[in-house]
Short mmCIF file of C-alpha atoms and ligand atoms in Angstrom, two decimals:
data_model
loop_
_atom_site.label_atom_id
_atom_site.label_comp_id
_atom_site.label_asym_id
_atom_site.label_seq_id
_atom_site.Cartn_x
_atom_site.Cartn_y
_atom_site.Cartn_z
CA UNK A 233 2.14 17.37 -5.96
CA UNK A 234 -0.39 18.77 -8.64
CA UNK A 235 -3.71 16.94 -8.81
CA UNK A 236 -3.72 14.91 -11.65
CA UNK A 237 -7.06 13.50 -13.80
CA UNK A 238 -6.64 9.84 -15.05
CA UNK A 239 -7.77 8.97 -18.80
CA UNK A 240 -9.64 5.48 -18.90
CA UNK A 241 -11.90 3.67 -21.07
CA UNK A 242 -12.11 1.05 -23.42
CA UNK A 243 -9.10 0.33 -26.00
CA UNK A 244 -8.76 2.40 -29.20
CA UNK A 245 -11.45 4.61 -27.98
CA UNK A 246 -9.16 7.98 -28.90
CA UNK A 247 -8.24 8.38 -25.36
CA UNK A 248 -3.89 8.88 -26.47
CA UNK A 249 -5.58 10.99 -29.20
CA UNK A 250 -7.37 13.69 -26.61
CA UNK A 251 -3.90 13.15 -24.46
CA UNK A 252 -1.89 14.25 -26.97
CA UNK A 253 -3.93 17.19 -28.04
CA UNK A 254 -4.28 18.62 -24.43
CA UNK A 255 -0.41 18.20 -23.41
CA UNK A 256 0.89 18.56 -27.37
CA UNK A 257 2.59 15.67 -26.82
CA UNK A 258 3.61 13.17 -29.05
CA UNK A 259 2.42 9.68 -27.10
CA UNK A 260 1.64 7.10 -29.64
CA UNK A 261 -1.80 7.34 -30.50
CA UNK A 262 -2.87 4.75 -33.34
CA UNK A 263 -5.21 2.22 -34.65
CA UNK A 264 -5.21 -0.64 -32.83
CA UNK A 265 -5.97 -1.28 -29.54
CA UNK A 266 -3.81 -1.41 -26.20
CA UNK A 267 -1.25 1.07 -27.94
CA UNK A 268 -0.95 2.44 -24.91
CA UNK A 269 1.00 0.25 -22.39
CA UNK A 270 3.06 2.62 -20.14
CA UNK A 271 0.71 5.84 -18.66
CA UNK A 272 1.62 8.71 -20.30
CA UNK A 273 1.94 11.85 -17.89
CA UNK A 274 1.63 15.63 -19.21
CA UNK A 275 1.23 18.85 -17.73
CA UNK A 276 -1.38 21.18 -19.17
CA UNK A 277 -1.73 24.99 -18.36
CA UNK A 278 -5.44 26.07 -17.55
CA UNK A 279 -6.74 28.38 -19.77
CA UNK A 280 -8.30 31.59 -17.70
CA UNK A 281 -9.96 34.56 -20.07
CA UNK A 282 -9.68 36.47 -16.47
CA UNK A 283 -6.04 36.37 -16.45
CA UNK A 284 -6.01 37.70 -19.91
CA UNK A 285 -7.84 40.49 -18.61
CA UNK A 286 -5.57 41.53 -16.08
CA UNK A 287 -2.39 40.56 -18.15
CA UNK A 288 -3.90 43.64 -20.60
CA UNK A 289 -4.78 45.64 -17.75
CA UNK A 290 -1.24 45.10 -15.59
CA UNK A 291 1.12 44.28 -18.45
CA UNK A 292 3.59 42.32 -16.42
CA UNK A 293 7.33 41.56 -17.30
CA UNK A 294 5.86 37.94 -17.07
CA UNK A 295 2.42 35.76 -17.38
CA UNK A 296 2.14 32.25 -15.34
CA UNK A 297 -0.70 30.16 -15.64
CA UNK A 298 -1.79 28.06 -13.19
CA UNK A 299 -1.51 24.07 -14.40
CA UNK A 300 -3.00 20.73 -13.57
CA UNK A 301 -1.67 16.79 -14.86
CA UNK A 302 -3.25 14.28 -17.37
CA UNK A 303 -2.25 10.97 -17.45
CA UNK A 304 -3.34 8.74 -20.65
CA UNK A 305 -3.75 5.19 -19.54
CA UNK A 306 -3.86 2.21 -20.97
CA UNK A 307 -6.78 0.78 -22.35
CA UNK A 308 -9.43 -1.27 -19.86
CA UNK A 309 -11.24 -4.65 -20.97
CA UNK A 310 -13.76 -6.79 -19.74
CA UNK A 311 -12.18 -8.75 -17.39
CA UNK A 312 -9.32 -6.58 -16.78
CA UNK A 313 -9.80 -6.55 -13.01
CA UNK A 314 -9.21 -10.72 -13.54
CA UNK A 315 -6.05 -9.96 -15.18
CA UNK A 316 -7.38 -9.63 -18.42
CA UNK A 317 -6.21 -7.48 -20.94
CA UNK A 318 -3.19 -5.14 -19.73
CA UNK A 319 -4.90 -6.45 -16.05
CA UNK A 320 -4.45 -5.64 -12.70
CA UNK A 321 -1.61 -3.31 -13.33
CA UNK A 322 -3.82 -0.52 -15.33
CA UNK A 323 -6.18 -0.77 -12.00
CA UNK A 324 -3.39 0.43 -10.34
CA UNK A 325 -2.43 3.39 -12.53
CA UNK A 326 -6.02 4.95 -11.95
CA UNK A 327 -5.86 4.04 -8.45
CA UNK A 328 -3.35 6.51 -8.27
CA UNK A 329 -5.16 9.72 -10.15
CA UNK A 330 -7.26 12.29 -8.16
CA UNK A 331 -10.24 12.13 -10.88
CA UNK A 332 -11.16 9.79 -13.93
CA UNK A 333 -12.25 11.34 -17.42
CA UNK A 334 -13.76 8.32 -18.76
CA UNK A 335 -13.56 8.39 -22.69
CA UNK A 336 -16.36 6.74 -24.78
CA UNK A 337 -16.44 6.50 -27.88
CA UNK A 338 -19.56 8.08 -29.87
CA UNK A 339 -18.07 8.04 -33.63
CA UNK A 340 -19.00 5.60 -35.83
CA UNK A 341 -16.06 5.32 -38.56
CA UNK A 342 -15.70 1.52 -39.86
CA UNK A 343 -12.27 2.29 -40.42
CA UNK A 344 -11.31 2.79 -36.40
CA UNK A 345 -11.13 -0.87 -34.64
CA UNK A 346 -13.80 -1.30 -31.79
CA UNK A 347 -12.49 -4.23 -29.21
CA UNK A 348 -16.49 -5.17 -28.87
CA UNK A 349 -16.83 -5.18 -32.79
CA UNK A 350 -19.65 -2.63 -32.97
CA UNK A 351 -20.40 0.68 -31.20
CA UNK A 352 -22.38 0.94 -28.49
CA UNK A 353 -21.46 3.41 -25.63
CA UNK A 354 -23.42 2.30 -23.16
CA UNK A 355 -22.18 -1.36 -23.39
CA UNK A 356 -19.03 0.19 -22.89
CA UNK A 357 -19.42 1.74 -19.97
CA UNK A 358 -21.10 -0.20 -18.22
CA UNK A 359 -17.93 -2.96 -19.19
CA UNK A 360 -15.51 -0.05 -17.78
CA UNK A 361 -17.65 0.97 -14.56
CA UNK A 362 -17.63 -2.68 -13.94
CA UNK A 363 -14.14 -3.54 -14.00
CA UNK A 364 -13.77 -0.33 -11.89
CA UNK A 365 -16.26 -1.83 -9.15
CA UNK A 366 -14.87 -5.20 -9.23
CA UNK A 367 -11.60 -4.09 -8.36
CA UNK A 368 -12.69 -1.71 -5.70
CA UNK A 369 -15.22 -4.87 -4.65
CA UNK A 370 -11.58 -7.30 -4.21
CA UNK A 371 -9.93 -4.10 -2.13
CA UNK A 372 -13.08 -3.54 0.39
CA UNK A 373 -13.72 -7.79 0.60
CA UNK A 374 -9.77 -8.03 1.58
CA UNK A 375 -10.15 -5.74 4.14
CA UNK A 376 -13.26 -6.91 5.49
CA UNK A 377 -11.73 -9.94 7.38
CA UNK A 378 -9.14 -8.25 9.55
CA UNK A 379 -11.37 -5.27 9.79
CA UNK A 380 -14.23 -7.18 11.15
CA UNK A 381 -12.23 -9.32 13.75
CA UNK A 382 -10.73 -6.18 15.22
CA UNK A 383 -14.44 -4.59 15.42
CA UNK A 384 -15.86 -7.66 17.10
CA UNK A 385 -13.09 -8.63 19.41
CA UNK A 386 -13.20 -7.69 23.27
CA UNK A 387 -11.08 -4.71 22.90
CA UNK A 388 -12.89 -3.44 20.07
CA UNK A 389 -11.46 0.89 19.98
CA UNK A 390 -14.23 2.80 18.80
CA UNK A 391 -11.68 3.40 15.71
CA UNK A 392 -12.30 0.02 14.50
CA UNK A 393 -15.81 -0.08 15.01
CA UNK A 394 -16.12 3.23 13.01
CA UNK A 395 -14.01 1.44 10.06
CA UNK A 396 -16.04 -1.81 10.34
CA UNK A 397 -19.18 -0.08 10.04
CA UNK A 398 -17.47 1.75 6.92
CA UNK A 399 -16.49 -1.33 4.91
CA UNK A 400 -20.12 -2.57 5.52
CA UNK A 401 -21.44 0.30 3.64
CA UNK A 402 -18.90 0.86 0.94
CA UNK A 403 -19.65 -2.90 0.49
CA UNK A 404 -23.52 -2.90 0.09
CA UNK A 405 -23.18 0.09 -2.21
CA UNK A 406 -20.63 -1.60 -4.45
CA UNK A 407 -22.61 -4.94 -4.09
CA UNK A 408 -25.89 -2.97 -5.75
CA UNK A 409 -23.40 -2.34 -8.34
CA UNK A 410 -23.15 1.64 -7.49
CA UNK A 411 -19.99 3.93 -7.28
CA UNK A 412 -18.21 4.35 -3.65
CA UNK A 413 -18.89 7.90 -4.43
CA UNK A 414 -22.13 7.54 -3.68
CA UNK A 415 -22.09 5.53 -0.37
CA UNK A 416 -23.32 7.82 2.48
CA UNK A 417 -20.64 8.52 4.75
CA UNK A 418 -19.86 10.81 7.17
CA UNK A 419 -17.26 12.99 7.26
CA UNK A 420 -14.70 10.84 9.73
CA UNK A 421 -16.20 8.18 7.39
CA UNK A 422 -14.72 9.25 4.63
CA UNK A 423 -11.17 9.60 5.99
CA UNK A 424 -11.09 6.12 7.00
CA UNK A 425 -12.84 5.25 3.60
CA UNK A 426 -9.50 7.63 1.87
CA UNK A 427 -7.29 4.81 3.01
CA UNK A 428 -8.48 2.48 0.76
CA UNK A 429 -8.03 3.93 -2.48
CA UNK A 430 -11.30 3.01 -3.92
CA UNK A 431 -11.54 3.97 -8.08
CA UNK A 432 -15.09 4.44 -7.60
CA UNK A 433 -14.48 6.85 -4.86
CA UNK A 434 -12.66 9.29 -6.99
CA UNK A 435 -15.02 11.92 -9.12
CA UNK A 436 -15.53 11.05 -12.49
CA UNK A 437 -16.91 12.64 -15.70
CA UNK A 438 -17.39 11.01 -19.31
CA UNK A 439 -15.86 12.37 -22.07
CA UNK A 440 -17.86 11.71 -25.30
CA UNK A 441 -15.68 11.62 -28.01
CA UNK A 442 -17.60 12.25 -31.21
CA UNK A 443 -16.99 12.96 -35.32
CA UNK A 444 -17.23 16.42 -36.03
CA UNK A 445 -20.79 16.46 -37.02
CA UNK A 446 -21.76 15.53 -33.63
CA UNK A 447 -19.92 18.63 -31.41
CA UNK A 448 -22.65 21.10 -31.39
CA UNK A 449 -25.99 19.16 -30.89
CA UNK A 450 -24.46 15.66 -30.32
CA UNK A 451 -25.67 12.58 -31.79
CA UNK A 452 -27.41 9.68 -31.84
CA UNK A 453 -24.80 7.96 -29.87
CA UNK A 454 -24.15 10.70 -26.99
CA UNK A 455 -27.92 10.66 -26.12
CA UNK A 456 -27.38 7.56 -24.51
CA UNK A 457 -24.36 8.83 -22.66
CA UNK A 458 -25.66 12.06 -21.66
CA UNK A 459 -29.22 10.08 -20.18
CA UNK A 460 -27.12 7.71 -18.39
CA UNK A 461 -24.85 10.49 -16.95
CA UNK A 462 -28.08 12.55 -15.79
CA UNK A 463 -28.81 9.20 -13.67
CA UNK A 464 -25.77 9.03 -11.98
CA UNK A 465 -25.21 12.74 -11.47
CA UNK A 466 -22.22 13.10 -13.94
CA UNK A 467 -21.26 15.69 -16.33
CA UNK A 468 -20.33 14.56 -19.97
CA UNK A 469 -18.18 16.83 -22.12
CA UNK A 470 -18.58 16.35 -25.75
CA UNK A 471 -15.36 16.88 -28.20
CA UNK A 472 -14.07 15.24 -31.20
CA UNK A 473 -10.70 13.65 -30.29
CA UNK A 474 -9.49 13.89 -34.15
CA UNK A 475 -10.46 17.58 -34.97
CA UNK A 476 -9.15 18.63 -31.41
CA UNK A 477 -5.73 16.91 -32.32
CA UNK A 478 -5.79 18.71 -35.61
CA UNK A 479 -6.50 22.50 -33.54
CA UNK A 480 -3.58 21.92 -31.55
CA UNK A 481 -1.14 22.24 -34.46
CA UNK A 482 -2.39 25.24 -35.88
CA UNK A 483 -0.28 28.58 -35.08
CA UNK A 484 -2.69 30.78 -32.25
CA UNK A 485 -4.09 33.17 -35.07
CA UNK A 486 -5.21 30.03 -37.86
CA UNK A 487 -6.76 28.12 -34.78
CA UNK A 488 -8.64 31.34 -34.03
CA UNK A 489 -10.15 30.96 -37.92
CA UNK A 490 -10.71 27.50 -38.04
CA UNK A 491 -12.75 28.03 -34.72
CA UNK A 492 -14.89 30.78 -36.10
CA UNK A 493 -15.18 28.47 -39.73
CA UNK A 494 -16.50 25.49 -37.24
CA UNK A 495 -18.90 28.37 -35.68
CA UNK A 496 -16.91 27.38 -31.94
CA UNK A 497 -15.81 30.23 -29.48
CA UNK A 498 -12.85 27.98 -28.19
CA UNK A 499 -11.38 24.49 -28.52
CA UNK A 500 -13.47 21.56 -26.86
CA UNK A 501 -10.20 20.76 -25.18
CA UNK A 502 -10.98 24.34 -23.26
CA UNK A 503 -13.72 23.04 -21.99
CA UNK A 504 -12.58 19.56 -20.62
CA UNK A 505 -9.94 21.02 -18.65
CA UNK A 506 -12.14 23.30 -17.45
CA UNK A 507 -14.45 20.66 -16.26
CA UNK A 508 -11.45 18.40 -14.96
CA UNK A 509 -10.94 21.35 -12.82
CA UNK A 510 -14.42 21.44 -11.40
CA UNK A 511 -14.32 18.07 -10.67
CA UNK A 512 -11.29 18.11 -8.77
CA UNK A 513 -12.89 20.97 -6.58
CA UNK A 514 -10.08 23.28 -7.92
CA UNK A 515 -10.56 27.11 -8.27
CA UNK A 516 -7.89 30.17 -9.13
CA UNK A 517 -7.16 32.91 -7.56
CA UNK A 518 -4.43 35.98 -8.87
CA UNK A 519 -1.51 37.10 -7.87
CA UNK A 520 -0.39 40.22 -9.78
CA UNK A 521 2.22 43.10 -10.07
CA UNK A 522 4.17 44.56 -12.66
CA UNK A 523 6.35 41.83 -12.77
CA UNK A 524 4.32 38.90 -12.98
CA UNK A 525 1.13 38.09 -13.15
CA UNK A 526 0.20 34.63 -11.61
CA UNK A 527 -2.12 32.25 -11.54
CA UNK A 528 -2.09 29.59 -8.35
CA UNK A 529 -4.66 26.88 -7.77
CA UNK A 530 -6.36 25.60 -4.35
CA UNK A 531 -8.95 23.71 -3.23
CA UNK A 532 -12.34 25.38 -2.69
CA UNK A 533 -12.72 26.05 0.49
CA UNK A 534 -9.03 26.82 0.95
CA UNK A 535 -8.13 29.96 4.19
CA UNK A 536 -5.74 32.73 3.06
CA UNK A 537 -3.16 31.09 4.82
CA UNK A 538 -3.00 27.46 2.80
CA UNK A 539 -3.28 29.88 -0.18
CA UNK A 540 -0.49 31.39 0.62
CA UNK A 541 1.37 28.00 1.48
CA UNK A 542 1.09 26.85 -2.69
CA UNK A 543 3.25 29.90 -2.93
CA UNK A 544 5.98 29.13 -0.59
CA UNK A 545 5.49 27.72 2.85
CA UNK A 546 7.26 30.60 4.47
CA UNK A 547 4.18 32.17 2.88
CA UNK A 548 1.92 30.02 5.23
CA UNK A 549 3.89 30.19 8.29
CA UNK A 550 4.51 33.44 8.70
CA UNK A 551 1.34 34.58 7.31
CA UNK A 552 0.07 37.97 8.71
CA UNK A 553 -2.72 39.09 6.38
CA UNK A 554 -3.45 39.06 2.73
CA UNK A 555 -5.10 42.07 0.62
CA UNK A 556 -7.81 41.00 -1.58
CA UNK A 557 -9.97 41.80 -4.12
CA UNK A 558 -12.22 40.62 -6.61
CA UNK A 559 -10.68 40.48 -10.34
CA UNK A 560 -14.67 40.93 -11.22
CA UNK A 561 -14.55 44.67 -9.46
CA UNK A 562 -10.70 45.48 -11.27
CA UNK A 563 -12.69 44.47 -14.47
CA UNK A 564 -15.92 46.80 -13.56
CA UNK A 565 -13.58 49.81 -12.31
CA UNK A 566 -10.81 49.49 -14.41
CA UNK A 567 -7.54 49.98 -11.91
CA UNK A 568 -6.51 48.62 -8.97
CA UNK A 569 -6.67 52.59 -7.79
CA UNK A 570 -10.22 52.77 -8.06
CA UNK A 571 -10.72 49.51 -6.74
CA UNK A 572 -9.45 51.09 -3.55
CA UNK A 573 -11.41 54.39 -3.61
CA UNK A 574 -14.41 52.08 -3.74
CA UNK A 575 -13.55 50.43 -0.78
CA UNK A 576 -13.25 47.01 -2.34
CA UNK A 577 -9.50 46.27 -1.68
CA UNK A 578 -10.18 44.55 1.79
CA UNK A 579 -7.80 43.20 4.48
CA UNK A 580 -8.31 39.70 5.59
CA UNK A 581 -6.84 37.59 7.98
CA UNK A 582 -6.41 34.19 8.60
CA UNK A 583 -10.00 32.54 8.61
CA UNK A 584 -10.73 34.21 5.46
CA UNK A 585 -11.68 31.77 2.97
CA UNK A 586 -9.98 32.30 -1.12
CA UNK A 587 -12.99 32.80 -3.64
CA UNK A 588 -12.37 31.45 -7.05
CA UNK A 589 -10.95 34.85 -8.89
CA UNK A 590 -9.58 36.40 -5.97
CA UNK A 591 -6.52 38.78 -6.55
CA UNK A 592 -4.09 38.53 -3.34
CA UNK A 593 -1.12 40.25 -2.17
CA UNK A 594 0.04 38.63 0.96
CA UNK A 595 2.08 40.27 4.16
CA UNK A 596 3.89 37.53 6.04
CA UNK A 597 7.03 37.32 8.82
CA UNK A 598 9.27 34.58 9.37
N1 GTP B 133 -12.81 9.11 -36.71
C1 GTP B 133 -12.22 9.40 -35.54
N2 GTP B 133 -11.16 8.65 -35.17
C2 GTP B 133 -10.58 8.93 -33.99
C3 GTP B 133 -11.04 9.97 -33.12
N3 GTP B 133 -10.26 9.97 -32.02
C4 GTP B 133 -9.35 9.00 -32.19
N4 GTP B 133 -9.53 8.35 -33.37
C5 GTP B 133 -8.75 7.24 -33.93
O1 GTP B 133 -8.90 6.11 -33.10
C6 GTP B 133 -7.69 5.33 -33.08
C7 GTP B 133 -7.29 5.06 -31.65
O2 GTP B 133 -6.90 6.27 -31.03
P1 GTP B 133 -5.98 6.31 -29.73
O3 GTP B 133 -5.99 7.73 -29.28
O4 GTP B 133 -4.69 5.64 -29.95
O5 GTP B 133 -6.87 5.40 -28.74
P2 GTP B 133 -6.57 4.95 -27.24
O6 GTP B 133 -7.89 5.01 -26.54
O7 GTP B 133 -5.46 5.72 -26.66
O8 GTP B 133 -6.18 3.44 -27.45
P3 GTP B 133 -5.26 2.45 -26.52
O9 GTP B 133 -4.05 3.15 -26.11
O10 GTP B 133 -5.00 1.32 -27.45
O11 GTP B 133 -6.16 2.06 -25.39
C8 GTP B 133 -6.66 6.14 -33.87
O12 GTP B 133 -6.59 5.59 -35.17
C9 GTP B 133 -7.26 7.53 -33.89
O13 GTP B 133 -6.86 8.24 -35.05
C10 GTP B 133 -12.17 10.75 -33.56
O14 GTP B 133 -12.63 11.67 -32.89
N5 GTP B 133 -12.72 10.41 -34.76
MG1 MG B 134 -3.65 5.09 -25.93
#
């Protein structure tokens, strides 16, 4: 199962809009708000300059890029975790993502429908991040009663003392109106706190979705977001849902000149699935030959031998050892010969932990 990173925000807010640019999909994106009923799921390959590189340098039969999912959901309201709005039922689509891009909007045009009648993004978060808590609030509260008896009772395990002791924490963080994210648990405490599917335990960043005068230096409007953001430790990306819709159309050598016109090195969308990826704790590394050239993508922190597993799990069980080097020294050197003259093409075992950019070529037995 690819990780996936859920769209949310308010209604109408351009959130089908920056959907359908990243996955060039067609999902109805229009003026009014809750167009968006069922989620819309699309699978977006991750752009990687690197694997251009070595694509020029190997010039494989074939090139695949690594991918990760969006998932456009519907629209949130105040009150939505009451049932209001599209309700309960939207709570559970982003229940089920790995990350939240939260979409606000930071253009003014009169013509677009606002749900709250006037612009304000930091209204509008704090109406989304509340709905969010609330309904994390109802999941933690409905545990809390069976949790607690089991704690207290005579044959208390230390198991459900460990898990008492978590609600109690998740609960005064989410009572002070804060994330889960930000609760201080351990690491055992986080396991148990994985079970509950909290939204405000999943990492989140804010997409500000401004006009096109606002993409270089931002705007009135995204100061607000970006100042809350710094508070609460989040990134914000900034992009303009309508221009980014309009760069996906163009054929690969007009977008290049309408880039360079706008004075951009690359789409915006680049950039938020870039930072999607960061937020999931997701990095690349290589595999490459003359017949393909492939990018794969782990979790940081991943051992040559789970890296191999994304491959194939023969790949992980049989795993004897995996040659490695970085695509930074092919780059600097220029072949994968000289790589090896310098020493750099290195043999690692099993504890070796994958670093983002790593080019692997694994020997396994089964
Ligand atoms: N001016 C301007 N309009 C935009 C921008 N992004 C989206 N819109 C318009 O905003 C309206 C709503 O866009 P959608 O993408 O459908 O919004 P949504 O957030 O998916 O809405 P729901 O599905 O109803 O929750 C459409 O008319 C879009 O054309 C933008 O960057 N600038
Ligand atoms: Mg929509």
């Amino acid at each position: 199962m690819p990780l996936n990173c859920g769209i949310v925000g308010l209604p109408n807010v351009g959130k089908s809009t920056i959907f359908n640019a990243l996955t060039s999909a067609e999902a109805q994106a229009a003026n009014y708000p809750f167009c968006t009923i069922d989620p819309n799921v699309g699978i977006v390959p991750v752009p990687d300059e690197r694997m251009d590189r070595i694509v020029s340098m190997v010039k494989p039969h074939s090139i695949v890029p690594t991918t990760m999912e969006f998932v456009d959901i519907a629209g949130i309201v105040e009150g939505a975790s009451k049932g209001e709005g599209l309700g309960n039922q939207f709570l559970s689509h982003i229940r089920q993502t790995d990350a939240i891009l939260h979409v606000v909007r930071c253009f003014a045009d009169p013509e677009v429908i606002h749900v709250a009648g006037s612009v304000n993004p930091l209204h509008d978060i704090d109406v989304i991040n509340t709905e969010l808590l609330l309904a994390d609030m109802e999941t933690v509260e409905k545990r809390k009663t069976k949790a607690e008896k089991a704690a207290k009772g005579q044959n208390a395990t230390a198991a459900q003392k460990t898990e008492y002791a978590v609600i109690e924490k998740l609960l005064e963080v989410l009572n002070a109106g804060k994330p889960a994210r930000v609760a201080d648990l351990s690491a055992d405490e986080k396991l148990i706190a994985r079970d509950l599917f909290l939204i405000t335990m999943k990492p989140m960043l804010y997409v500000a979705n401004v006009d096109e005068a606002g993409i270089a230096n931002g705007n009135d409007l995204t100061a607000h977001v970006e100042r809350r953001a710094a508070e609460e430790g989040s990134e914000v990306v900034r992009i303009c849902g309508a221009m980014e819709s309009e760069i996906a159309q163009l054929e690969p050598g007009e977008r290049k000149e309408f880039l360079a016109e706008m004075g951009l090195q690359e789409p915006g969308l680049n950039r938020l699935i870039h930072a999607a990826y960061r937020l999931l704790g997701l990095i690349t590394y290589f595999t490459s030959g003359v017949q393909e050239v492939r990018a794969w993508t782990i979790k940081r922190g991943t051992k040559a031998p789970g890296a191999a597993g994304v491959i194939h799990s023969d790949f992980e069980r049989g795993f004897i050892k995996a040659d490695c080097y970085a695509c930074e020294d092919l780059f600097r050197l220029g072949s994968e010969h000289a790589v090896k003259e310098a020493g750099l093409l290195k043999s690692e075992g099993k504890e070796y932990v994958v670093k983002d950019g790593d080019i692997l070529f694994f020997k396994f037995n089964v």
